[in-house]
CSV table of C-alpha atoms and ligand atoms in Angstrom, one decimal:
chain,number,residue,atom,x,y,z
A,1281,MET,CA,-39.2,-7.0,-6.2
A,1282,ASN,CA,-37.2,-7.3,-2.8
A,1283,THR,CA,-33.4,-6.7,-2.2
A,1284,ILE,CA,-32.3,-10.4,-3.4
A,1285,GLU,CA,-34.5,-10.2,-6.5
A,1286,LEU,CA,-33.4,-7.3,-7.6
A,1287,ASP,CA,-29.4,-7.7,-6.6
A,1288,ASN,CA,-29.6,-10.9,-8.5
A,1289,GLN,CA,-31.1,-8.7,-11.0
A,1290,TYR,CA,-28.8,-6.0,-11.0
A,1291,VAL,CA,-25.4,-6.4,-9.6
A,1292,ALA,CA,-22.7,-8.3,-11.4
A,1293,SER,CA,-22.7,-11.7,-10.1
A,1294,THR,CA,-19.0,-11.9,-8.7
A,1295,TYR,CA,-20.6,-13.1,-5.6
A,1296,LYS,CA,-22.1,-16.4,-4.0
A,1297,ARG,CA,-23.9,-15.3,-1.3
A,1298,PHE,CA,-25.4,-16.7,1.5
A,1299,PRO,CA,-29.5,-16.9,1.1
A,1300,ILE,CA,-29.9,-14.0,4.1
A,1301,GLU,CA,-30.3,-10.0,3.8
A,1302,ILE,CA,-28.9,-8.7,6.7
A,1303,VAL,CA,-29.6,-5.2,7.8
A,1304,SER,CA,-29.1,-4.4,11.7
A,1305,GLY,CA,-26.9,-5.5,14.7
A,1306,LYS,CA,-24.8,-4.7,18.1
A,1307,GLY,CA,-21.3,-6.0,18.5
A,1308,SER,CA,-21.2,-9.7,17.5
A,1309,LEU,CA,-25.3,-10.6,16.9
A,1310,VAL,CA,-26.8,-9.0,13.2
A,1311,LYS,CA,-30.3,-10.0,12.8
A,1312,ASP,CA,-32.1,-10.8,8.9
A,1313,VAL,CA,-35.1,-8.9,7.1
A,1314,ASN,CA,-37.6,-11.7,8.7
A,1315,GLY,CA,-35.4,-10.0,12.0
A,1316,LYS,CA,-33.8,-13.4,13.0
A,1317,GLU,CA,-30.5,-13.3,15.1
A,1318,TYR,CA,-27.5,-14.4,14.0
A,1319,ILE,CA,-24.2,-15.3,16.3
A,1320,ASP,CA,-21.5,-13.4,13.8
A,1321,MET,CA,-18.9,-15.1,13.3
A,1322,GLY,CA,-17.1,-13.5,10.2
A,1323,SER,CA,-17.5,-9.5,10.9
A,1324,GLY,CA,-17.5,-8.5,7.2
A,1325,ILE,CA,-13.7,-11.2,6.6
A,1326,ALA,CA,-11.7,-10.2,9.3
A,1327,VAL,CA,-13.8,-6.0,8.8
A,1328,THR,CA,-15.8,-5.0,12.0
A,1329,SER,CA,-12.7,-4.9,14.7
A,1330,PHE,CA,-15.2,-4.2,17.0
A,1331,GLY,CA,-18.6,-5.5,15.8
A,1332,VAL,CA,-21.5,-4.0,14.1
A,1333,ALA,CA,-22.5,-0.2,15.3
A,1334,ASP,CA,-20.1,0.1,18.1
A,1335,ASP,CA,-20.9,3.0,20.2
A,1336,GLU,CA,-17.1,4.2,20.8
A,1337,TRP,CA,-16.6,3.3,17.2
A,1338,ILE,CA,-19.9,5.2,16.6
A,1339,ALA,CA,-18.6,8.2,18.1
A,1340,ALA,CA,-15.6,8.5,16.2
A,1341,VAL,CA,-17.0,8.5,13.0
A,1342,GLU,CA,-19.9,10.3,14.0
A,1343,LYS,CA,-17.8,13.5,15.2
A,1344,GLN,CA,-15.5,13.5,12.4
A,1345,ILE,CA,-18.6,13.3,10.0
A,1346,HIS,CA,-20.3,16.6,11.5
A,1347,SER,CA,-16.5,18.1,11.3
A,1348,VAL,CA,-15.1,17.7,7.4
A,1349,GLN,CA,-16.0,13.8,5.6
A,1350,HIS,CA,-13.3,14.4,2.9
A,1351,MET,CA,-10.7,17.4,1.7
A,1352,SER,CA,-8.7,15.3,-0.9
A,1353,ASN,CA,-4.6,14.8,-0.4
A,1354,LEU,CA,-3.7,18.8,-0.9
A,1355,PHE,CA,-4.6,19.1,3.0
A,1356,TYR,CA,-3.8,18.5,5.8
A,1357,THR,CA,-6.1,16.7,7.9
A,1358,ALA,CA,-5.7,15.8,12.5
A,1359,PRO,CA,-7.3,12.6,11.3
A,1360,CYS,CA,-5.0,11.1,9.0
A,1361,ALA,CA,-1.8,12.6,10.4
A,1362,ASN,CA,-2.4,10.6,13.9
A,1363,LEU,CA,-3.2,8.0,12.4
A,1364,ALA,CA,0.3,7.4,11.0
A,1365,LYS,CA,1.6,8.1,14.5
A,1366,ALA,CA,-0.5,6.3,15.9
A,1367,LEU,CA,0.6,3.2,13.1
A,1368,CYS,CA,4.4,4.3,13.4
A,1369,ASP,CA,4.4,4.3,17.3
A,1370,LYS,CA,2.6,0.8,17.3
A,1371,THR,CA,5.9,-0.4,14.1
A,1372,GLY,CA,8.4,0.8,14.6
A,1373,MET,CA,7.4,1.8,10.8
A,1374,SER,CA,8.9,5.9,9.7
A,1375,LYS,CA,6.7,6.6,7.4
A,1376,VAL,CA,2.5,5.4,5.8
A,1377,PHE,CA,0.8,5.7,2.7
A,1378,PHE,CA,-3.1,5.8,2.1
A,1379,SER,CA,-5.1,3.8,0.5
A,1380,ASN,CA,-8.8,2.5,0.6
A,1381,SER,CA,-8.5,-1.5,0.2
A,1382,GLY,CA,-5.9,-4.1,1.0
A,1383,ALA,CA,-5.4,-5.0,-3.0
A,1384,GLU,CA,-3.9,-1.0,-3.0
A,1385,ALA,CA,-2.2,-1.4,0.3
A,1386,ASN,CA,-0.3,-4.3,-2.4
A,1387,GLU,CA,0.1,-2.1,-5.2
A,1388,CYS,CA,1.6,0.4,-2.9
A,1389,ALA,CA,4.7,-2.1,-1.0
A,1390,ILE,CA,4.9,-3.2,-4.7
A,1391,LYS,CA,5.9,0.4,-6.7
A,1392,VAL,CA,8.1,1.2,-2.8
A,1393,ALA,CA,9.7,-2.3,-3.5
A,1394,ARG,CA,10.6,-1.5,-7.6
A,1395,LYS,CA,11.1,2.2,-7.0
A,1396,TRP,CA,14.3,0.5,-4.6
A,1397,ALA,CA,15.5,-2.2,-6.4
A,1398,ALA,CA,15.2,0.2,-9.3
A,1399,GLU,CA,17.1,3.3,-7.6
A,1400,HIS,CA,19.4,0.8,-5.4
A,1401,LYS,CA,20.3,-2.8,-7.3
A,1402,GLY,CA,19.4,-1.6,-11.1
A,1403,PRO,CA,16.6,-1.5,-13.0
A,1404,ALA,CA,16.6,-5.3,-14.3
A,1405,CYS,CA,16.0,-5.7,-10.4
A,1406,SER,CA,12.2,-5.2,-11.1
A,1407,THR,CA,10.9,-8.8,-9.5
A,1408,ILE,CA,8.3,-9.8,-6.6
A,1409,VAL,CA,8.4,-12.8,-4.9
A,1410,THR,CA,5.0,-14.4,-3.2
A,1411,LEU,CA,4.2,-17.7,-1.5
A,1412,GLU,CA,2.4,-20.0,-3.2
A,1413,GLN,CA,-1.6,-20.2,-2.6
A,1414,SER,CA,-1.3,-16.5,-0.8
A,1415,PHE,CA,-3.8,-13.9,-1.6
A,1416,HIS,CA,-2.2,-10.6,-2.1
A,1417,GLY,CA,-5.6,-8.6,-3.9
A,1418,ARG,CA,-7.8,-8.5,-7.1
A,1419,THR,CA,-6.8,-5.9,-8.9
A,1420,LEU,CA,-4.1,-7.1,-12.5
A,1421,THR,CA,-0.9,-6.5,-10.7
A,1422,THR,CA,-2.6,-8.0,-6.6
A,1423,LEU,CA,-3.8,-11.1,-8.6
A,1424,ALA,CA,-0.4,-11.9,-10.4
A,1425,ALA,CA,1.1,-11.3,-6.5
A,1426,THR,CA,-1.5,-13.9,-5.2
A,1427,GLY,CA,0.3,-17.4,-5.9
A,1428,GLN,CA,-3.0,-19.6,-6.8
A,1429,ASP,CA,-2.9,-20.0,-10.6
A,1430,HIS,CA,-7.3,-20.6,-11.2
A,1431,PHE,CA,-7.4,-16.1,-9.8
A,1432,HIS,CA,-4.9,-15.9,-13.7
A,1433,GLU,CA,-6.2,-18.1,-15.9
A,1434,LEU,CA,-9.0,-15.8,-16.9
A,1435,PHE,CA,-7.3,-12.4,-17.0
A,1436,GLN,CA,-4.0,-12.9,-18.7
A,1437,PRO,CA,-1.9,-10.9,-19.2
A,1438,LEU,CA,-0.8,-10.1,-16.1
A,1439,THR,CA,1.8,-7.4,-15.0
A,1440,PRO,CA,4.5,-9.1,-15.6
A,1441,GLY,CA,7.4,-9.4,-13.0
A,1442,PHE,CA,5.7,-11.8,-10.4
A,1443,ALA,CA,7.0,-15.2,-9.4
A,1444,SER,CA,6.2,-17.6,-6.4
A,1445,PHE,CA,7.5,-20.6,-4.2
A,1446,PRO,CA,5.8,-23.5,-1.8
A,1447,ALA,CA,6.8,-21.6,1.5
A,1448,GLY,CA,8.9,-23.4,3.3
A,1449,ASP,CA,11.1,-24.8,-0.4
A,1450,MET,CA,14.3,-22.2,1.0
A,1451,ASP,CA,16.1,-24.0,-2.5
A,1452,ALA,CA,12.8,-22.6,-5.1
A,1453,LEU,CA,13.6,-19.3,-3.2
A,1454,LYS,CA,17.3,-19.4,-4.1
A,1455,LYS,CA,16.7,-20.3,-7.3
A,1456,LEU,CA,14.6,-17.9,-8.1
A,1457,CYS,CA,17.1,-14.9,-6.3
A,1458,ALA,CA,19.8,-16.3,-8.2
A,1459,ASN,CA,20.3,-13.4,-11.2
A,1460,GLY,CA,19.6,-10.7,-9.2
A,1461,THR,CA,16.4,-9.9,-9.9
A,1462,VAL,CA,14.5,-10.1,-7.0
A,1463,ALA,CA,13.6,-7.2,-5.2
A,1464,ALA,CA,11.4,-7.6,-2.2
A,1465,VAL,CA,9.5,-10.6,-0.6
A,1466,LEU,CA,5.8,-10.7,-0.2
A,1467,ILE,CA,4.3,-13.4,2.7
A,1468,GLU,CA,1.1,-13.7,4.3
A,1469,MET,CA,2.1,-14.8,7.9
A,1470,VAL,CA,-0.9,-16.7,8.3
A,1471,GLN,CA,-2.6,-17.4,4.5
A,1472,GLY,CA,-5.6,-16.2,4.8
A,1473,GLU,CA,-7.7,-17.0,1.7
A,1474,GLY,CA,-5.6,-19.9,1.3
A,1475,GLY,CA,-6.7,-22.4,4.5
A,1476,VAL,CA,-5.8,-20.1,6.7
A,1477,ILE,CA,-2.7,-21.5,7.5
A,1478,ALA,CA,0.3,-20.0,9.5
A,1479,LEU,CA,4.0,-20.5,8.4
A,1480,ASP,CA,6.2,-22.3,10.4
A,1481,PRO,CA,8.2,-20.4,12.6
A,1482,ALA,CA,11.9,-21.5,11.7
A,1483,PHE,CA,11.2,-21.3,8.2
A,1484,VAL,CA,10.4,-18.0,8.2
A,1485,LYS,CA,13.4,-16.9,10.5
A,1486,GLU,CA,15.7,-18.5,8.0
A,1487,LEU,CA,14.0,-16.8,5.4
A,1488,ALA,CA,14.0,-13.6,7.3
A,1489,ALA,CA,17.7,-14.3,7.5
A,1490,PHE,CA,18.7,-14.7,3.4
A,1491,LEU,CA,16.6,-11.4,2.6
A,1492,LYS,CA,18.9,-9.8,5.0
A,1493,GLU,CA,21.7,-11.1,3.6
A,1494,GLN,CA,20.3,-10.2,-0.2
A,1495,ASP,CA,19.4,-7.7,0.4
A,1496,ILE,CA,16.4,-8.0,-0.9
A,1497,LEU,CA,13.0,-6.5,0.3
A,1498,LEU,CA,10.7,-8.7,3.6
A,1499,MET,CA,7.1,-7.1,3.4
A,1500,VAL,CA,4.6,-9.0,4.6
A,1501,ASP,CA,0.7,-9.1,3.6
A,1502,GLU,CA,-1.0,-7.6,7.4
A,1503,VAL,CA,-4.5,-7.0,5.5
A,1504,GLN,CA,-6.2,-10.3,7.0
A,1505,THR,CA,-4.1,-10.8,10.3
A,1506,GLY,CA,-3.4,-7.1,11.3
A,1507,ASN,CA,-4.9,-4.8,13.4
A,1508,GLY,CA,-4.6,-6.9,16.7
A,1509,ARG,CA,-6.6,-10.2,14.3
A,1510,THR,CA,-3.6,-12.4,15.7
A,1511,GLY,CA,-3.4,-11.2,19.2
A,1512,THR,CA,-0.6,-8.8,18.6
A,1513,MET,CA,-1.0,-5.7,16.8
A,1514,TYR,CA,0.0,-7.6,13.6
A,1515,ALA,CA,0.5,-11.0,13.4
A,1516,TYR,CA,4.7,-10.7,12.5
A,1517,MET,CA,5.7,-9.3,16.0
A,1518,GLN,CA,4.6,-13.3,16.7
A,1519,TYR,CA,7.5,-13.9,14.4
A,1520,GLY,CA,10.6,-12.1,15.9
A,1521,LEU,CA,10.2,-9.5,12.3
A,1522,GLN,CA,11.1,-6.2,11.2
A,1523,PRO,CA,9.7,-5.5,7.6
A,1524,ASP,CA,10.8,-3.4,6.0
A,1525,VAL,CA,7.1,-3.1,4.3
A,1526,VAL,CA,3.5,-4.1,5.7
A,1527,SER,CA,0.8,-3.8,3.9
A,1528,THR,CA,-2.7,-4.1,6.1
A,1529,ALA,CA,-6.3,-3.3,5.5
A,1530,LYS,CA,-9.5,-5.1,6.9
A,1531,GLY,CA,-10.6,-5.0,9.7
A,1532,LEU,CA,-7.9,-1.6,10.1
A,1533,ALA,CA,-10.4,1.0,9.9
A,1534,GLY,CA,-13.4,-1.4,11.2
A,1535,GLY,CA,-15.9,-1.2,9.0
A,1536,LEU,CA,-14.6,1.4,7.2
A,1537,PRO,CA,-12.4,1.6,3.8
A,1538,MET,CA,-8.9,2.1,4.2
A,1539,GLY,CA,-5.6,0.2,3.8
A,1540,ALA,CA,-2.2,1.7,4.4
A,1541,THR,CA,0.9,0.5,3.4
A,1542,LEU,CA,4.5,0.9,6.3
A,1543,MET,CA,7.0,1.4,5.5
A,1544,SER,CA,10.4,1.4,7.6
A,1545,GLY,CA,12.9,3.7,7.8
A,1546,LYS,CA,14.9,1.3,5.3
A,1547,VAL,CA,11.6,3.0,2.6
A,1548,LYS,CA,11.3,5.4,3.8
A,1549,ASP,CA,11.4,7.6,1.2
A,1550,VAL,CA,11.2,6.5,-1.6
A,1551,LEU,CA,7.6,7.5,-2.6
A,1552,SER,CA,7.9,11.3,-3.0
A,1553,TYR,CA,6.3,13.5,-4.7
A,1554,GLY,CA,3.6,12.7,-6.9
A,1555,ASP,CA,4.9,8.7,-7.4
A,1556,HIS,CA,1.6,8.1,-6.2
A,1557,GLY,CA,-1.6,9.2,-5.0
A,1558,SER,CA,-5.1,8.5,-3.9
A,1559,THR,CA,-8.2,10.6,-4.2
A,1560,PHE,CA,-9.6,9.2,-1.0
A,1561,GLY,CA,-6.4,7.7,0.4
A,1562,GLY,CA,-6.7,8.8,3.8
A,1563,ASN,CA,-10.1,9.9,4.2
A,1564,PRO,CA,-10.8,11.6,7.6
A,1565,ILE,CA,-13.8,9.5,8.3
A,1566,ALA,CA,-12.0,6.5,7.1
A,1567,ALA,CA,-9.0,7.6,9.0
A,1568,ALA,CA,-10.9,8.6,12.3
A,1569,ALA,CA,-12.1,5.8,13.2
A,1570,ALA,CA,-9.1,3.2,11.8
A,1571,LEU,CA,-7.1,5.6,15.3
A,1572,SER,CA,-10.1,4.6,17.2
A,1573,ILE,CA,-9.7,1.3,16.1
A,1574,VAL,CA,-5.7,1.4,16.7
A,1575,GLU,CA,-6.2,3.5,20.3
A,1576,ARG,CA,-8.1,-0.1,22.1
A,1577,LEU,CA,-6.0,-2.4,20.2
A,1578,THR,CA,-4.2,-2.3,24.1
A,1579,ASP,CA,-1.5,-5.2,25.5
A,1580,ASP,CA,-3.7,-5.6,27.5
A,1581,PHE,CA,-7.2,-6.0,24.7
A,1582,LEU,CA,-4.8,-8.0,22.7
A,1583,ALA,CA,-4.3,-10.6,26.1
A,1584,ASP,CA,-7.5,-11.0,26.2
A,1585,VAL,CA,-7.6,-11.5,22.0
A,1586,THR,CA,-5.2,-14.3,23.3
A,1587,ARG,CA,-7.1,-15.7,25.8
A,1588,LYS,CA,-11.0,-15.5,23.5
A,1589,SER,CA,-8.7,-17.7,20.4
A,1590,GLN,CA,-7.5,-20.3,23.4
A,1591,LEU,CA,-11.0,-20.2,24.3
A,1592,ILE,CA,-13.0,-21.3,21.2
A,1593,ARG,CA,-9.9,-23.4,20.8
A,1594,SER,CA,-10.1,-25.6,23.6
A,1595,LEU,CA,-13.7,-26.0,23.1
A,1596,LEU,CA,-13.4,-27.3,19.4
A,1597,GLU,CA,-10.8,-29.6,20.1
A,1598,GLY,CA,-10.9,-33.1,19.5
A,1599,ALA,CA,-14.5,-32.6,18.8
A,1600,PRO,CA,-16.5,-35.0,16.4
A,1601,GLY,CA,-16.2,-33.7,13.0
A,1602,ILE,CA,-13.4,-31.1,13.1
A,1603,GLU,CA,-10.1,-33.2,12.0
A,1604,SER,CA,-7.6,-30.4,12.9
A,1605,ILE,CA,-8.0,-26.2,13.9
A,1606,SER,CA,-6.0,-23.9,12.1
A,1607,GLY,CA,-4.8,-20.6,12.4
A,1608,LEU,CA,-3.4,-17.7,15.1
A,1609,GLY,CA,-5.4,-15.7,17.6
A,1610,LEU,CA,-9.0,-14.8,16.2
A,1611,MET,CA,-8.5,-16.5,13.1
A,1612,ILE,CA,-9.0,-19.3,13.0
A,1613,GLY,CA,-9.7,-22.5,10.1
A,1614,LEU,CA,-11.6,-25.8,11.0
A,1615,LYS,CA,-11.1,-29.0,8.5
A,1616,THR,CA,-14.3,-30.6,8.5
A,1617,THR,CA,-14.9,-34.0,8.0
A,1618,LYS,CA,-18.4,-32.7,6.4
A,1619,PRO,CA,-17.9,-30.4,3.7
A,1620,ALA,CA,-16.9,-27.0,5.5
A,1621,ALA,CA,-20.7,-26.0,2.8
A,1622,GLU,CA,-23.3,-27.7,4.7
A,1623,VAL,CA,-21.4,-26.8,7.7
A,1624,LEU,CA,-22.2,-23.0,7.0
A,1625,ALA,CA,-25.3,-24.0,5.7
A,1626,ALA,CA,-26.2,-26.1,9.4
A,1627,CYS,CA,-24.3,-23.0,11.2
A,1628,ARG,CA,-26.8,-20.9,9.6
A,1629,GLU,CA,-30.0,-22.4,10.1
A,1630,ASN,CA,-29.5,-23.3,14.1
A,1631,GLY,CA,-28.1,-18.3,14.2
A,1632,VAL,CA,-24.2,-18.4,13.9
A,1633,LEU,CA,-22.7,-17.2,10.9
A,1634,CYS,CA,-19.3,-18.4,9.7
A,1635,LEU,CA,-17.3,-18.7,6.5
A,1636,THR,CA,-14.6,-20.8,4.4
A,1637,ALA,CA,-12.0,-21.0,3.1
A,1638,LYS,CA,-10.5,-22.9,0.0
A,1639,ASP,CA,-11.7,-26.1,1.9
A,1640,LYS,CA,-11.8,-25.2,5.7
A,1641,VAL,CA,-14.6,-23.5,7.1
A,1642,ARG,CA,-13.4,-20.6,8.7
A,1643,LEU,CA,-14.3,-18.3,11.9
A,1644,LEU,CA,-13.8,-14.3,12.3
A,1645,PRO,CA,-15.1,-14.1,15.2
A,1646,ALA,CA,-14.8,-9.3,16.4
A,1647,LEU,CA,-12.1,-9.0,19.1
A,1648,ASN,CA,-14.4,-7.6,21.4
A,1649,ILE,CA,-16.8,-11.0,21.1
A,1650,PRO,CA,-18.2,-12.0,24.0
A,1651,ASP,CA,-17.1,-15.1,26.1
A,1652,GLU,CA,-21.0,-16.6,26.0
A,1653,LEU,CA,-21.4,-15.7,22.5
A,1654,LEU,CA,-18.4,-17.7,21.1
A,1655,ILE,CA,-19.3,-20.4,23.5
A,1656,LYS,CA,-22.5,-20.7,22.8
A,1657,ALA,CA,-21.9,-20.8,19.1
A,1658,ALA,CA,-18.7,-23.3,19.4
A,1659,ASP,CA,-21.8,-25.5,21.0
A,1660,VAL,CA,-23.7,-24.9,16.8
A,1661,ILE,CA,-20.4,-25.0,14.8
A,1662,LYS,CA,-20.3,-28.3,16.9
A,1663,ALA,CA,-23.4,-29.7,16.6
A,1664,ALA,CA,-23.0,-28.7,12.7
A,1665,CYS,CA,-19.6,-30.8,12.9
A,1666,LYS,CA,-21.2,-34.0,14.2
B,2192,PLP,C1,-8.8,-9.8,1.7
B,2192,PLP,C2,-7.0,-10.0,2.3
B,2192,PLP,C3,-6.5,-8.7,0.4
B,2192,PLP,C4,-7.4,-7.8,-0.3
B,2192,PLP,O1,-7.9,-7.1,0.2
B,2192,PLP,P1,-9.4,-5.9,-0.5
B,2192,PLP,O2,-9.3,-4.9,0.7
B,2192,PLP,O3,-10.6,-7.0,-0.5
B,2192,PLP,O4,-8.4,-5.3,-1.6
B,2192,PLP,C5,-5.4,-8.6,0.1
B,2192,PLP,N1,-4.6,-9.6,0.7
B,2192,PLP,C6,-5.2,-11.2,1.8
B,2192,PLP,C7,-4.3,-11.1,2.6
B,2192,PLP,C8,-6.1,-10.4,1.8
B,2192,PLP,O5,-6.9,-11.0,3.5
C-alpha cells in the first residue's frame, strides 16, 4: 500500500486531506512524492512561520537536540526561561505558561479567568463570553468556547459556563454581563476559521472600555493571528489594546508543537503550585525553536510582512472572480465567485497550495515568502478565480 492507501485505512478519518503527499521542501516551496513542486500559501495553517526546513530554525532545533531534548517541568531549562522573557519583553506581559497547542493555551486562559474571578468576584462569577463565529479549539472546553453551534452538536454535554454574542453587538454583551457572572471575554482579533474576518476597531475599543469598567478580563486568542502573522508581534497591538491574557500557538515554534498563555501583571500570580501543568509544555526543543522564531520578528521584519501583505492584496484586488479581500497582514481571505474548493483544486493543479476558511479561499504564506513567489502565486490564484 502507498502512503495515501495506508493513511486512509489506518488513520482516523477526521481530516478531508488534499490528494497530495508532501515529502520535502525548502522555504515556501514544497515537493510531492512525484517530484512536483508547489508554492506553499498555507504554511501548515500558519505554523511554519519561516517556511519549510528553514536553515536558522534547523540550527536552533539541532543545537538543542544535541544538548537535552526533555527534562520535565520539575527542572529548570534555559530555552523555556529565555523564551518566556522574550515574549514578556515583546508584549509587556508578566508571566507565561507553556503548553503544546492552541486549544491548551486557551484552556489555560480559561482556568486563569475562572480562578481569578472566583477569588476576586466570588464563585458564581465563572462565565466566559466569546464571539459568534469564533474558533478556540477542539477539546470539550474550547469547543464550548467556540461560538459555532455545528461544532457542538455531536459532543454534548460540553463544559458549562460559556456564552457567545455577535461581534459588534455591545447591547447583547451588556445583557450577558448584567447579572455579574461574567469572568472574561475571549476574542480573536481576526476570526480565522470563522472566515478571516478582522474585528471592527470601533467595536473593539468600546468592548475594551466596557470590560475595564466592569472589571471583566479581556483575553485575546492569538493562536492564528500571533507571532508576526498580521504584521505586528500580536494582532491586538494594532487595536491599541492591553489584554489581561493572550493565548498563542500555531506559528510560535515555526513547526513544532507549542502553545503559550501570556498573563498580564493583573493575573500573573493567579496560578500557583499544582494549579496547572503539562508534561511536554515548555519542552526545550520546542522552546529553542520558538526563541529563534521570536528573535527574528524584529520591527523591520514585521514591516516587511505588512509590505508583502500590501503587495499580494494589490495583485489580487479587483481581479475577475475575486469579490472581496479580508484579513490582516499575511492572513488573507478571498471571497470568490467560484466555490473555494474549485479554486483550490485549480491552484493545486498549477502548483500553488491554498486553504479555505468557511466559504473563502484563505492564504497564510510563510512570513518570509520571497516577493517573486508571492507574485507567481497571485498569478495562479487569479487564473483559478477567473
Ligand atoms: C487553530 C486555532 C486554535 C486551536 O489550536 P490547536 O493547536 O489546533 O489546538 C485555537 N484558536 C484559534 C484562533 C485557532 O486558529
